mmCIF file of C-alpha atoms in Angstrom:
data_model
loop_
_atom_site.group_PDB
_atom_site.id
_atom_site.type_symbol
_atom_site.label_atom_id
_atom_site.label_comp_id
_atom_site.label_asym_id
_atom_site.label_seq_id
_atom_site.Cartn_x
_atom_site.Cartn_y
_atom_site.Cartn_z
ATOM 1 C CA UNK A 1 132.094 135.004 46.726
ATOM 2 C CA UNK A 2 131.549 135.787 50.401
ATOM 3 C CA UNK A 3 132.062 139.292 51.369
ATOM 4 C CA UNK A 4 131.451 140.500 55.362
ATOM 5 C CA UNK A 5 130.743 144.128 55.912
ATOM 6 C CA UNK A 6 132.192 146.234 57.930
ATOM 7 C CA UNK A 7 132.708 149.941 56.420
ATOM 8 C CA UNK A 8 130.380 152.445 55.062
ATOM 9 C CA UNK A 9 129.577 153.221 51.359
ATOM 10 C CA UNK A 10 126.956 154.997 49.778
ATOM 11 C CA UNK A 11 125.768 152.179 47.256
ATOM 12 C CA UNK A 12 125.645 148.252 47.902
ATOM 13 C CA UNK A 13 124.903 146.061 45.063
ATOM 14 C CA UNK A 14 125.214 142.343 45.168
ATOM 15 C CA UNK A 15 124.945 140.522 41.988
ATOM 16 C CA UNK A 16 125.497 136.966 40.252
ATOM 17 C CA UNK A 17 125.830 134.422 43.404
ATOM 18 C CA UNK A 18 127.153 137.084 46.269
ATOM 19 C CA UNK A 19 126.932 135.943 49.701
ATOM 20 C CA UNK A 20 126.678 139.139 52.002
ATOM 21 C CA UNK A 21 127.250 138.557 55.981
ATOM 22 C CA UNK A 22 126.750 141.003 58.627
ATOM 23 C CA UNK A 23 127.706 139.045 61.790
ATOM 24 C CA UNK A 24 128.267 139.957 65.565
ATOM 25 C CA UNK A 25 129.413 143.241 66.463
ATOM 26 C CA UNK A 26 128.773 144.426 62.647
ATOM 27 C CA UNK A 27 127.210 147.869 61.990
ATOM 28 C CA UNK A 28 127.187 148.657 58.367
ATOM 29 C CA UNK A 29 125.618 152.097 57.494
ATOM 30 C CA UNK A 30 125.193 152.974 54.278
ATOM 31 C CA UNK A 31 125.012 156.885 54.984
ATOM 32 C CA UNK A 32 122.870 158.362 52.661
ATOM 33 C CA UNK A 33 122.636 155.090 49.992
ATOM 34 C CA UNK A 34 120.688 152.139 48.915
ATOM 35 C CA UNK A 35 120.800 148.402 49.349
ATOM 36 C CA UNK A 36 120.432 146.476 46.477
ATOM 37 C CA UNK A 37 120.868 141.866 47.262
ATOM 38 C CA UNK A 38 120.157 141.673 43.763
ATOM 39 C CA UNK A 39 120.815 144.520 41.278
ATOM 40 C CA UNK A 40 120.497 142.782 37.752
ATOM 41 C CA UNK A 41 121.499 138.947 39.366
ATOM 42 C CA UNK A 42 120.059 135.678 40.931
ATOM 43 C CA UNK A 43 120.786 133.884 43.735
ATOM 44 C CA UNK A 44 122.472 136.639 45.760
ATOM 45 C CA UNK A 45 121.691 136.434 49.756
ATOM 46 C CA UNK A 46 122.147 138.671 52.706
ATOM 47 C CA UNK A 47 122.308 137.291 56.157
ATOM 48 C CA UNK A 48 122.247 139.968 58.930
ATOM 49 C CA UNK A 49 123.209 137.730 62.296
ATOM 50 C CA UNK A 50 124.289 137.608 65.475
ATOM 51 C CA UNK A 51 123.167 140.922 66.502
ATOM 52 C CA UNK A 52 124.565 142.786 63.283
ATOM 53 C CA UNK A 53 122.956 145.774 62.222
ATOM 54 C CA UNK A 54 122.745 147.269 58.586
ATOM 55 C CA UNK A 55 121.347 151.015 58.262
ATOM 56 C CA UNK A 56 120.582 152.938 54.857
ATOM 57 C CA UNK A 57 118.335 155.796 54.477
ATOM 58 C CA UNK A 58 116.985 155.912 51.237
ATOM 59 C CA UNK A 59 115.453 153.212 49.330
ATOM 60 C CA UNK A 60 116.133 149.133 49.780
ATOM 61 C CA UNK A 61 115.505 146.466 46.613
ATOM 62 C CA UNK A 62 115.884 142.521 47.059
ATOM 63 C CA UNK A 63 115.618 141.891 43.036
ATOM 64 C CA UNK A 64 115.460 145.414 41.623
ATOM 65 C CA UNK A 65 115.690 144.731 37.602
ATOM 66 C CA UNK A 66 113.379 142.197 36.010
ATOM 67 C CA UNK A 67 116.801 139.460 35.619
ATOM 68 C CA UNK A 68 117.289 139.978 39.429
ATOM 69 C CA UNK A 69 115.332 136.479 40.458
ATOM 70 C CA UNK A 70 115.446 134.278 43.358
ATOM 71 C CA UNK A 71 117.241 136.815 45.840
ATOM 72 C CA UNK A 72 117.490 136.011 49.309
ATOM 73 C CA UNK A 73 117.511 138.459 52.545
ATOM 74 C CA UNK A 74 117.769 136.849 56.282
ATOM 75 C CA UNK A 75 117.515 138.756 59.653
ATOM 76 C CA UNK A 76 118.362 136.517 62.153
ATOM 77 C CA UNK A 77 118.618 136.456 66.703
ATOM 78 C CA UNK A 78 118.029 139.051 68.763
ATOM 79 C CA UNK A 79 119.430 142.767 68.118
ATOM 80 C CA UNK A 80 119.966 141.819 64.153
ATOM 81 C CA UNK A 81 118.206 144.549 62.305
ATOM 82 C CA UNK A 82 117.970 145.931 59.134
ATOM 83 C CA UNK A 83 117.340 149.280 58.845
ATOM 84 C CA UNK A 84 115.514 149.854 55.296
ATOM 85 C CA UNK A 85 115.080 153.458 54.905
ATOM 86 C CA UNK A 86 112.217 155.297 53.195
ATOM 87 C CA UNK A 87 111.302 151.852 51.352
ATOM 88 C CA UNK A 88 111.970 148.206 51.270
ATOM 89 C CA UNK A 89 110.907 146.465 48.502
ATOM 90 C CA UNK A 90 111.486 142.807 48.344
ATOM 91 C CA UNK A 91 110.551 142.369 43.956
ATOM 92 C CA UNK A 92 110.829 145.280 42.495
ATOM 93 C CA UNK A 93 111.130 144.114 38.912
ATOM 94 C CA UNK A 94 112.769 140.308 39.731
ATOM 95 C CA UNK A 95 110.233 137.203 40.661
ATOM 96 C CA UNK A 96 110.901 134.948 43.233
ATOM 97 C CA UNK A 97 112.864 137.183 45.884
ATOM 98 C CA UNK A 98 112.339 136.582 49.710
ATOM 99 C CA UNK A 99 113.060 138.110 53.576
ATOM 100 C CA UNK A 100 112.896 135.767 55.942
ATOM 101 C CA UNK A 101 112.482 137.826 59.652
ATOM 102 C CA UNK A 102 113.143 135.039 61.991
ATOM 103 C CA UNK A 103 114.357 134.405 65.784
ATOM 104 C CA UNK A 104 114.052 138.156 67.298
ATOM 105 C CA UNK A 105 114.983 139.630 63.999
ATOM 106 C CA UNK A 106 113.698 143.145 63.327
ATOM 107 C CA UNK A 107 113.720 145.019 60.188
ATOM 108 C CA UNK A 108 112.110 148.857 60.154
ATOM 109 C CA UNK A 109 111.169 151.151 57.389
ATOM 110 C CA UNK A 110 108.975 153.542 56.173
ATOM 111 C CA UNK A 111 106.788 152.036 53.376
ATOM 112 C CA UNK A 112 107.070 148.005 52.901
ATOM 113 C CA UNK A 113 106.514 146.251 49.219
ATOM 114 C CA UNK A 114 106.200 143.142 48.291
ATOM 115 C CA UNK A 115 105.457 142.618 44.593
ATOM 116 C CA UNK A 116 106.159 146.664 43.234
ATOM 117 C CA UNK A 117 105.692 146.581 39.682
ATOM 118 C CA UNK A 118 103.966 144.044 37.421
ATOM 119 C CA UNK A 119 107.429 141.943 37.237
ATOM 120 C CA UNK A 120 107.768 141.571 40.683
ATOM 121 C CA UNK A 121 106.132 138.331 41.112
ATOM 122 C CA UNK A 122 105.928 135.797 43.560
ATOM 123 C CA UNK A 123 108.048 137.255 46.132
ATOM 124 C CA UNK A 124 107.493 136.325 49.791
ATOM 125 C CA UNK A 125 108.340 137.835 53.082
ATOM 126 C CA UNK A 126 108.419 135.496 56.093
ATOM 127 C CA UNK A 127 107.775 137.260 59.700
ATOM 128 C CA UNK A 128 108.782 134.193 62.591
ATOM 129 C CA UNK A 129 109.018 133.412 66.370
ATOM 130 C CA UNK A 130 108.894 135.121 69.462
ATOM 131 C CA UNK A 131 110.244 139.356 69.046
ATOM 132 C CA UNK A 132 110.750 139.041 65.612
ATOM 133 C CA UNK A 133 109.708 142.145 63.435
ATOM 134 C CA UNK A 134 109.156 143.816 60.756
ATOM 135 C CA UNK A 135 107.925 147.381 61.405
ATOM 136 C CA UNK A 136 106.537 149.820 58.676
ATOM 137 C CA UNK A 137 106.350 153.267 59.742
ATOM 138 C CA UNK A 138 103.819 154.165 56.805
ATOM 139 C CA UNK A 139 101.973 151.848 54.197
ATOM 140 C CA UNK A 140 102.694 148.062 53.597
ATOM 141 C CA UNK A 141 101.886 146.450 50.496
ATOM 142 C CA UNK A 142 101.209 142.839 49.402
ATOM 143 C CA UNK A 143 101.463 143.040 45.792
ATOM 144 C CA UNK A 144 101.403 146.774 44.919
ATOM 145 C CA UNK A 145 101.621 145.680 40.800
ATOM 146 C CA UNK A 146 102.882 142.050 41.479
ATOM 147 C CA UNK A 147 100.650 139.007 41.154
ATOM 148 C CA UNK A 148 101.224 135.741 43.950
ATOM 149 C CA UNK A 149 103.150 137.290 45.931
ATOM 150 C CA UNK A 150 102.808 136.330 49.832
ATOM 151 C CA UNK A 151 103.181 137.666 53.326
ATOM 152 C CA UNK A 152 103.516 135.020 56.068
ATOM 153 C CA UNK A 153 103.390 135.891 60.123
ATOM 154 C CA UNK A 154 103.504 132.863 62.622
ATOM 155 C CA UNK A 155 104.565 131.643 65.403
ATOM 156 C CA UNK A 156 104.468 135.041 67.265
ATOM 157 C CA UNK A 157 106.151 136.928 64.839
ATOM 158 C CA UNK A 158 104.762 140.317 64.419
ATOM 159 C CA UNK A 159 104.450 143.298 61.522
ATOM 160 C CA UNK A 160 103.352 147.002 62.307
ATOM 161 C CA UNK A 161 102.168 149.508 59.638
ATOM 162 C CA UNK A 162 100.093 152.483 59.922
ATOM 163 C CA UNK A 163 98.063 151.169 56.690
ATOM 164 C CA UNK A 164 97.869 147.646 54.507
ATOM 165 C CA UNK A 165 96.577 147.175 50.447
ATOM 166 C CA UNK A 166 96.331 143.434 49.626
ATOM 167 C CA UNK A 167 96.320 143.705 45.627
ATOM 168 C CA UNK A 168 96.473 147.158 45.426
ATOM 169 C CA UNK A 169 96.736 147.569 41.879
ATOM 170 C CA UNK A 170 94.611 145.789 38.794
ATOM 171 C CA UNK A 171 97.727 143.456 37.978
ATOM 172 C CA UNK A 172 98.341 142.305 41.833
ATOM 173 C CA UNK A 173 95.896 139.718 42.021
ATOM 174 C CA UNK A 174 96.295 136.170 43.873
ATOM 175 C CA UNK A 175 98.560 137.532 46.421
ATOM 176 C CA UNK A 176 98.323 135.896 49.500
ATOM 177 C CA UNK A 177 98.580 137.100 53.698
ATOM 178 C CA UNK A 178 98.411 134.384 56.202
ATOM 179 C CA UNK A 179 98.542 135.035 59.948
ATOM 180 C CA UNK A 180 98.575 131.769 61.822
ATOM 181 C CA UNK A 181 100.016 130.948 65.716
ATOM 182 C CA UNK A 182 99.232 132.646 68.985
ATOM 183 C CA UNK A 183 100.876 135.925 69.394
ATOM 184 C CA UNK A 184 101.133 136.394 65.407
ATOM 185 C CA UNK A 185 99.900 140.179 64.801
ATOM 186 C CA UNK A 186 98.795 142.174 61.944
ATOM 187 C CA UNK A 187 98.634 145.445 63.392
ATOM 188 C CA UNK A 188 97.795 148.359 61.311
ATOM 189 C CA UNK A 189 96.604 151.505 63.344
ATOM 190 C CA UNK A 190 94.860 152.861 60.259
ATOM 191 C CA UNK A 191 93.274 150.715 57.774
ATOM 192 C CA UNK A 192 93.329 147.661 55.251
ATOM 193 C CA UNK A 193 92.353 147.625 51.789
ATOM 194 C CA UNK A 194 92.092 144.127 50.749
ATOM 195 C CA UNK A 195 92.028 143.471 46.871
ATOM 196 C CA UNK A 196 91.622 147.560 46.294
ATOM 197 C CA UNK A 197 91.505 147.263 42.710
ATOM 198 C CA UNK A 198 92.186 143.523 42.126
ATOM 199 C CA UNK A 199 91.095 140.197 42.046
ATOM 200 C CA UNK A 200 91.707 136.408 43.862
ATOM 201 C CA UNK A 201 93.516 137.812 46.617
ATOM 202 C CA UNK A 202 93.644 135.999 49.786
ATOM 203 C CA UNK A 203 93.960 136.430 53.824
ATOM 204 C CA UNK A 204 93.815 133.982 56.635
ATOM 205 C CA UNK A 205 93.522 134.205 60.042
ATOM 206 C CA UNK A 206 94.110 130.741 61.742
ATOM 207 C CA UNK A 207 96.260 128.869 64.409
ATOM 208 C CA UNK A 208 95.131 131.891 66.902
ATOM 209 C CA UNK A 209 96.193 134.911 64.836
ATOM 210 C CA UNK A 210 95.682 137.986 65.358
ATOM 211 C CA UNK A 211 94.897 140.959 63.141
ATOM 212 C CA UNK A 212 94.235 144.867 64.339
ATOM 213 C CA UNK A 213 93.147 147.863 62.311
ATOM 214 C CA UNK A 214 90.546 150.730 62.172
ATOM 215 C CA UNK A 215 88.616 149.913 59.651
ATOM 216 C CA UNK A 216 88.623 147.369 56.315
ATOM 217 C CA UNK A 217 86.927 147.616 52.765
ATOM 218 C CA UNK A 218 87.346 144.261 51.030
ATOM 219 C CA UNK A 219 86.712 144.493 47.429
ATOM 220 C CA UNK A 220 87.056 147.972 47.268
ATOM 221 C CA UNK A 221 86.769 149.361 43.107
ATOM 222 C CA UNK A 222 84.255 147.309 40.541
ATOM 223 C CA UNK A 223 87.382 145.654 39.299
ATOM 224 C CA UNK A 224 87.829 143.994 43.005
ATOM 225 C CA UNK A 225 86.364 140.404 42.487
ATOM 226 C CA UNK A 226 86.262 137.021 44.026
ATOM 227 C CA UNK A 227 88.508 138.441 47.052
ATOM 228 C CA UNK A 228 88.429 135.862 50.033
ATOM 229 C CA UNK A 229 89.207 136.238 53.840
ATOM 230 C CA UNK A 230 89.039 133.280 56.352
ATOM 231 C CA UNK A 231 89.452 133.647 60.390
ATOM 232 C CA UNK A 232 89.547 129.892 61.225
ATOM 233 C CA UNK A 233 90.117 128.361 64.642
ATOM 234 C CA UNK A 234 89.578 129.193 68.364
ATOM 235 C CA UNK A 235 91.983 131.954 69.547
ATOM 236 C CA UNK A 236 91.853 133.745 65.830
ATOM 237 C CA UNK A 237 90.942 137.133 65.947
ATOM 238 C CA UNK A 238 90.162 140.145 63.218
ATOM 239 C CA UNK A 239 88.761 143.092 65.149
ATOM 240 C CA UNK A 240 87.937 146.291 63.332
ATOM 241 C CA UNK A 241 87.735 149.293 65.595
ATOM 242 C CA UNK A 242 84.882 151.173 63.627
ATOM 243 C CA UNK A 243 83.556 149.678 60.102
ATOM 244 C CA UNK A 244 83.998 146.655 57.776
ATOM 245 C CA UNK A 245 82.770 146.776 53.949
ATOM 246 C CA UNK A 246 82.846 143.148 52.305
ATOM 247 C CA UNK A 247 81.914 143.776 48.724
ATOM 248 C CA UNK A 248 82.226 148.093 48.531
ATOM 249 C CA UNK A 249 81.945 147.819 44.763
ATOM 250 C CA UNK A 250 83.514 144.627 43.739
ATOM 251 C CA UNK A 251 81.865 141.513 42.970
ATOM 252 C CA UNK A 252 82.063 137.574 44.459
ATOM 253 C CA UNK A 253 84.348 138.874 47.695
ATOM 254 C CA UNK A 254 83.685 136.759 50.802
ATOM 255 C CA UNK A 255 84.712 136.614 54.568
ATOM 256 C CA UNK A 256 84.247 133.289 56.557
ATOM 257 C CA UNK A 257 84.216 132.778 59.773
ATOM 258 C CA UNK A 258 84.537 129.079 60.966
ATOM 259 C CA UNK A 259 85.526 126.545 63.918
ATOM 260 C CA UNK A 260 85.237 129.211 66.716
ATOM 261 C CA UNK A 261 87.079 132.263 64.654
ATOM 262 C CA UNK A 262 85.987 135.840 65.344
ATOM 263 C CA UNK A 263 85.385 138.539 63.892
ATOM 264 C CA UNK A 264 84.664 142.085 65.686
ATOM 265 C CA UNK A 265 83.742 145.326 63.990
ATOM 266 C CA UNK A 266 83.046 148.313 66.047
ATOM 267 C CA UNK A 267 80.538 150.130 64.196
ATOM 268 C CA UNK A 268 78.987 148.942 60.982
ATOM 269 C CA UNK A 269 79.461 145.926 59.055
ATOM 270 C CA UNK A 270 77.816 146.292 55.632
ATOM 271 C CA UNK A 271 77.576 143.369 52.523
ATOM 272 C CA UNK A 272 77.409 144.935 49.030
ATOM 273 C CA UNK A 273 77.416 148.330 49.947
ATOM 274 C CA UNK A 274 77.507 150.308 46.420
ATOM 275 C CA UNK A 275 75.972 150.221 42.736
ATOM 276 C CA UNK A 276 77.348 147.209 41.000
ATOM 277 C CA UNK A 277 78.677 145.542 44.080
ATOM 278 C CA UNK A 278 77.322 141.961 43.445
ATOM 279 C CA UNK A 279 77.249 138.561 45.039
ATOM 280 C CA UNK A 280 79.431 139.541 48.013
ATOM 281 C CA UNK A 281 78.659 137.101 50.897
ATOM 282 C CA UNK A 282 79.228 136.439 54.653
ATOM 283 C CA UNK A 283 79.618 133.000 56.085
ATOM 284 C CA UNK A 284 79.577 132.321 59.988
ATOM 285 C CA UNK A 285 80.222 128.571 60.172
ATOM 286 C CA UNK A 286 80.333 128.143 63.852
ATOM 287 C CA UNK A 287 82.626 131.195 64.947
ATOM 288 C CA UNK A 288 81.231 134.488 66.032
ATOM 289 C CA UNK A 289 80.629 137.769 64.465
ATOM 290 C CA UNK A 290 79.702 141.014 66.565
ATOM 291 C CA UNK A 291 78.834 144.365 65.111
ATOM 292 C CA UNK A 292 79.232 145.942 68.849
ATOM 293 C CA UNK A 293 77.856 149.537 67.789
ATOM 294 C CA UNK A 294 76.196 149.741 64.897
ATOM 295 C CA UNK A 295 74.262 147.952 61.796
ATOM 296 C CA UNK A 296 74.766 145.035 60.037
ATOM 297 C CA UNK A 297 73.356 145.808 56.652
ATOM 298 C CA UNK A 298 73.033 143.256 53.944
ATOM 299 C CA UNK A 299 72.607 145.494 50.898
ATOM 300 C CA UNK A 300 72.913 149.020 50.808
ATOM 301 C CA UNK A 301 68.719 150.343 50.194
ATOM 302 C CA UNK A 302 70.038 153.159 48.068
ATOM 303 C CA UNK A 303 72.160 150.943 45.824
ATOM 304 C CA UNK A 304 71.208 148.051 43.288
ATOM 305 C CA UNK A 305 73.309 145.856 44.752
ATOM 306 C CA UNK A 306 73.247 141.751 45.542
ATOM 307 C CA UNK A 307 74.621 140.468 49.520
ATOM 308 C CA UNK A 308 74.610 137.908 51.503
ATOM 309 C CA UNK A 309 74.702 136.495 55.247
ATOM 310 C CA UNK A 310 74.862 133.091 55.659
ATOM 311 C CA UNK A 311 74.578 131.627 59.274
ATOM 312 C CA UNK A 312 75.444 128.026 59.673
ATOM 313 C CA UNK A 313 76.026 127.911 63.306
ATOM 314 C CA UNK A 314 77.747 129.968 65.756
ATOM 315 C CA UNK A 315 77.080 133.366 66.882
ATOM 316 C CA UNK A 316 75.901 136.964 65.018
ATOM 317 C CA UNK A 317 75.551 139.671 67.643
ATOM 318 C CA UNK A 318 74.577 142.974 66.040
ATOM 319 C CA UNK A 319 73.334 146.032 67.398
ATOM 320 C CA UNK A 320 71.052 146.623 64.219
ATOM 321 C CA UNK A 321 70.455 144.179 61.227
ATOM 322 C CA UNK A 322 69.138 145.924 58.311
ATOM 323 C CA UNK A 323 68.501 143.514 55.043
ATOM 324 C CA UNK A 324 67.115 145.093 51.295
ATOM 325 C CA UNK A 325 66.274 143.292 48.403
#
């Protein structure tokens, strides 16, 4: 079935095969609802195209209960845009449910989820080409509960948040965040918790990708193991504005830096910084890492704790180097 949208209503559901368009000249607002492509269902997809615009102000699913698999969202050419309301959250119970921001596409809301609760697995979100975007007013999350779910921004695409957890909960582990092509941006002005309270997460920086934020803790509680970021390639760039933490508690978390990626943290950068916070490592492989303003500590002299820097080739600028064993 192949409905196109053109009136308001306070509740949306697509279920069992629906095809949803919202073509050229199309504003659908659902004034004070929700938008569900995938209630209970599979297979359900909603295209917003041609400069259609779809606007609801409370909360957004794509796969809401735990039979709603395989979903489908699509914001497509400049002026489509989806207007998600307080939250957008692409598996909420359902595995296997996608948005695909592509062509000049935007999509804004308040707080972003991929992966909400345990059952919302292996859900993907897919940020694309030149003015495409996907803009989060508060907090974005890459598996919140949800385990191998992924976030993908390239080819110039761009996402906006105020705030980012990578495997924020114990279940979200092996969720994945790739940024890869010039002009792809992570921006967050706040900060990003990378494998908070989980394990076998993964980010990459690569292709000349960019990624912005205030500050980072990778492997942030002792449950926050084996966490791994790579910045790969000339043109890639992570800069912290203040501090970096790669192993805060957690255990086995590394960050690599190869083949002329670069890393730049504004104040301190510090390996294994609490109790318990064990083989957390540092690899420069021919990039460059600068601590501008601070101290690069490996090991925290206050903690019982196990780092390490490992310098291959490239560059390590640093202000300070402090090292306790």
């Amino acid at each position: 079935m192949t409905l196109l949208l053109a009136a308001s209503t306070a509740r949306a559901v697509s279920d069992n095969n629906n095809t949803t368009t919202i073509g050229a000249g199309v504003t659908s607002n659902m004034a004070g609802g929700y938008y569900f492509v995938g209630n209970t269902g599979t297979n359900n997809t909603l295209t917003i195209t041609g400069g259609g615009v779809l606007t609801n102000i409370y909360y957004s699913y794509i796969g809401y209960n735990s039979t709603a698999n395989n979903n489908k969202a699509t914001v497509t050419g400049p002026g489509s845009a989806w207007y998600g309301g307080n939250e957008l959250r692409i598996g909420e119970n359902g595995a296997g449910n996608t948005l695909t921001i592509a062509n000049g596409g935007a999509v804004l809301n308040n707080v972003g989820n991929i992966g909400y609760n345990s059952g919302g697995s292996n859900s993907a979100v897919t940020v694309t080409d030149a003015g495409s975007v996907w803009s989060n007013a508060a907090a974005l999350n890459v598996g919140y509960s949800g385990a191998g779910n992924t976030l993908t921004i390239a080819n110039g695409g761009q996402v906006f948040n105020t705030r980012v957890f990578i495997g924020q909960n114990p279940a979200a582990g092996n969720n994945t965040l790739t940024i890869t092509g010039t002009n792809s941006v992570l921006n967050s002005s706040g900060f990003i918790y990378f494998g908070n309270q989980a394990s076998g997460n993964s980010l990459t920086i690569t292709n000349g990708g960019t990624v912005l934020d205030t500050y980072c803790i990778i492997g942030g509680s002792t449950l926050a193991s084996n966490n791994n970021v790579v910045v790969t390639s000339p043109g890639s760039v992570w800069s912290n504005s203040t501090y970096l933490y790669v192993g805060n508690s957690g255990s086995g978390n590394t960050l690599t830096i190869t083949n002329g990626g670069a890393v730049a943290v504004g104040t301190d950068l510090r390996i294994s910084d609490f109790m318990g916070a064990s083989n957390n490592t540092v690899n420069v492989y021919g990039g460059q890492l600068s601590v501008a303003n601070g101290t690069l500590t490996v090991n925290e002299a206050d903690f019982i704790s196990t780092g390490q820097l490992n310098l291959y080739g490239g560059t390590v600028l640093a202000h300070q180097l402090t090292s306790t064993t």
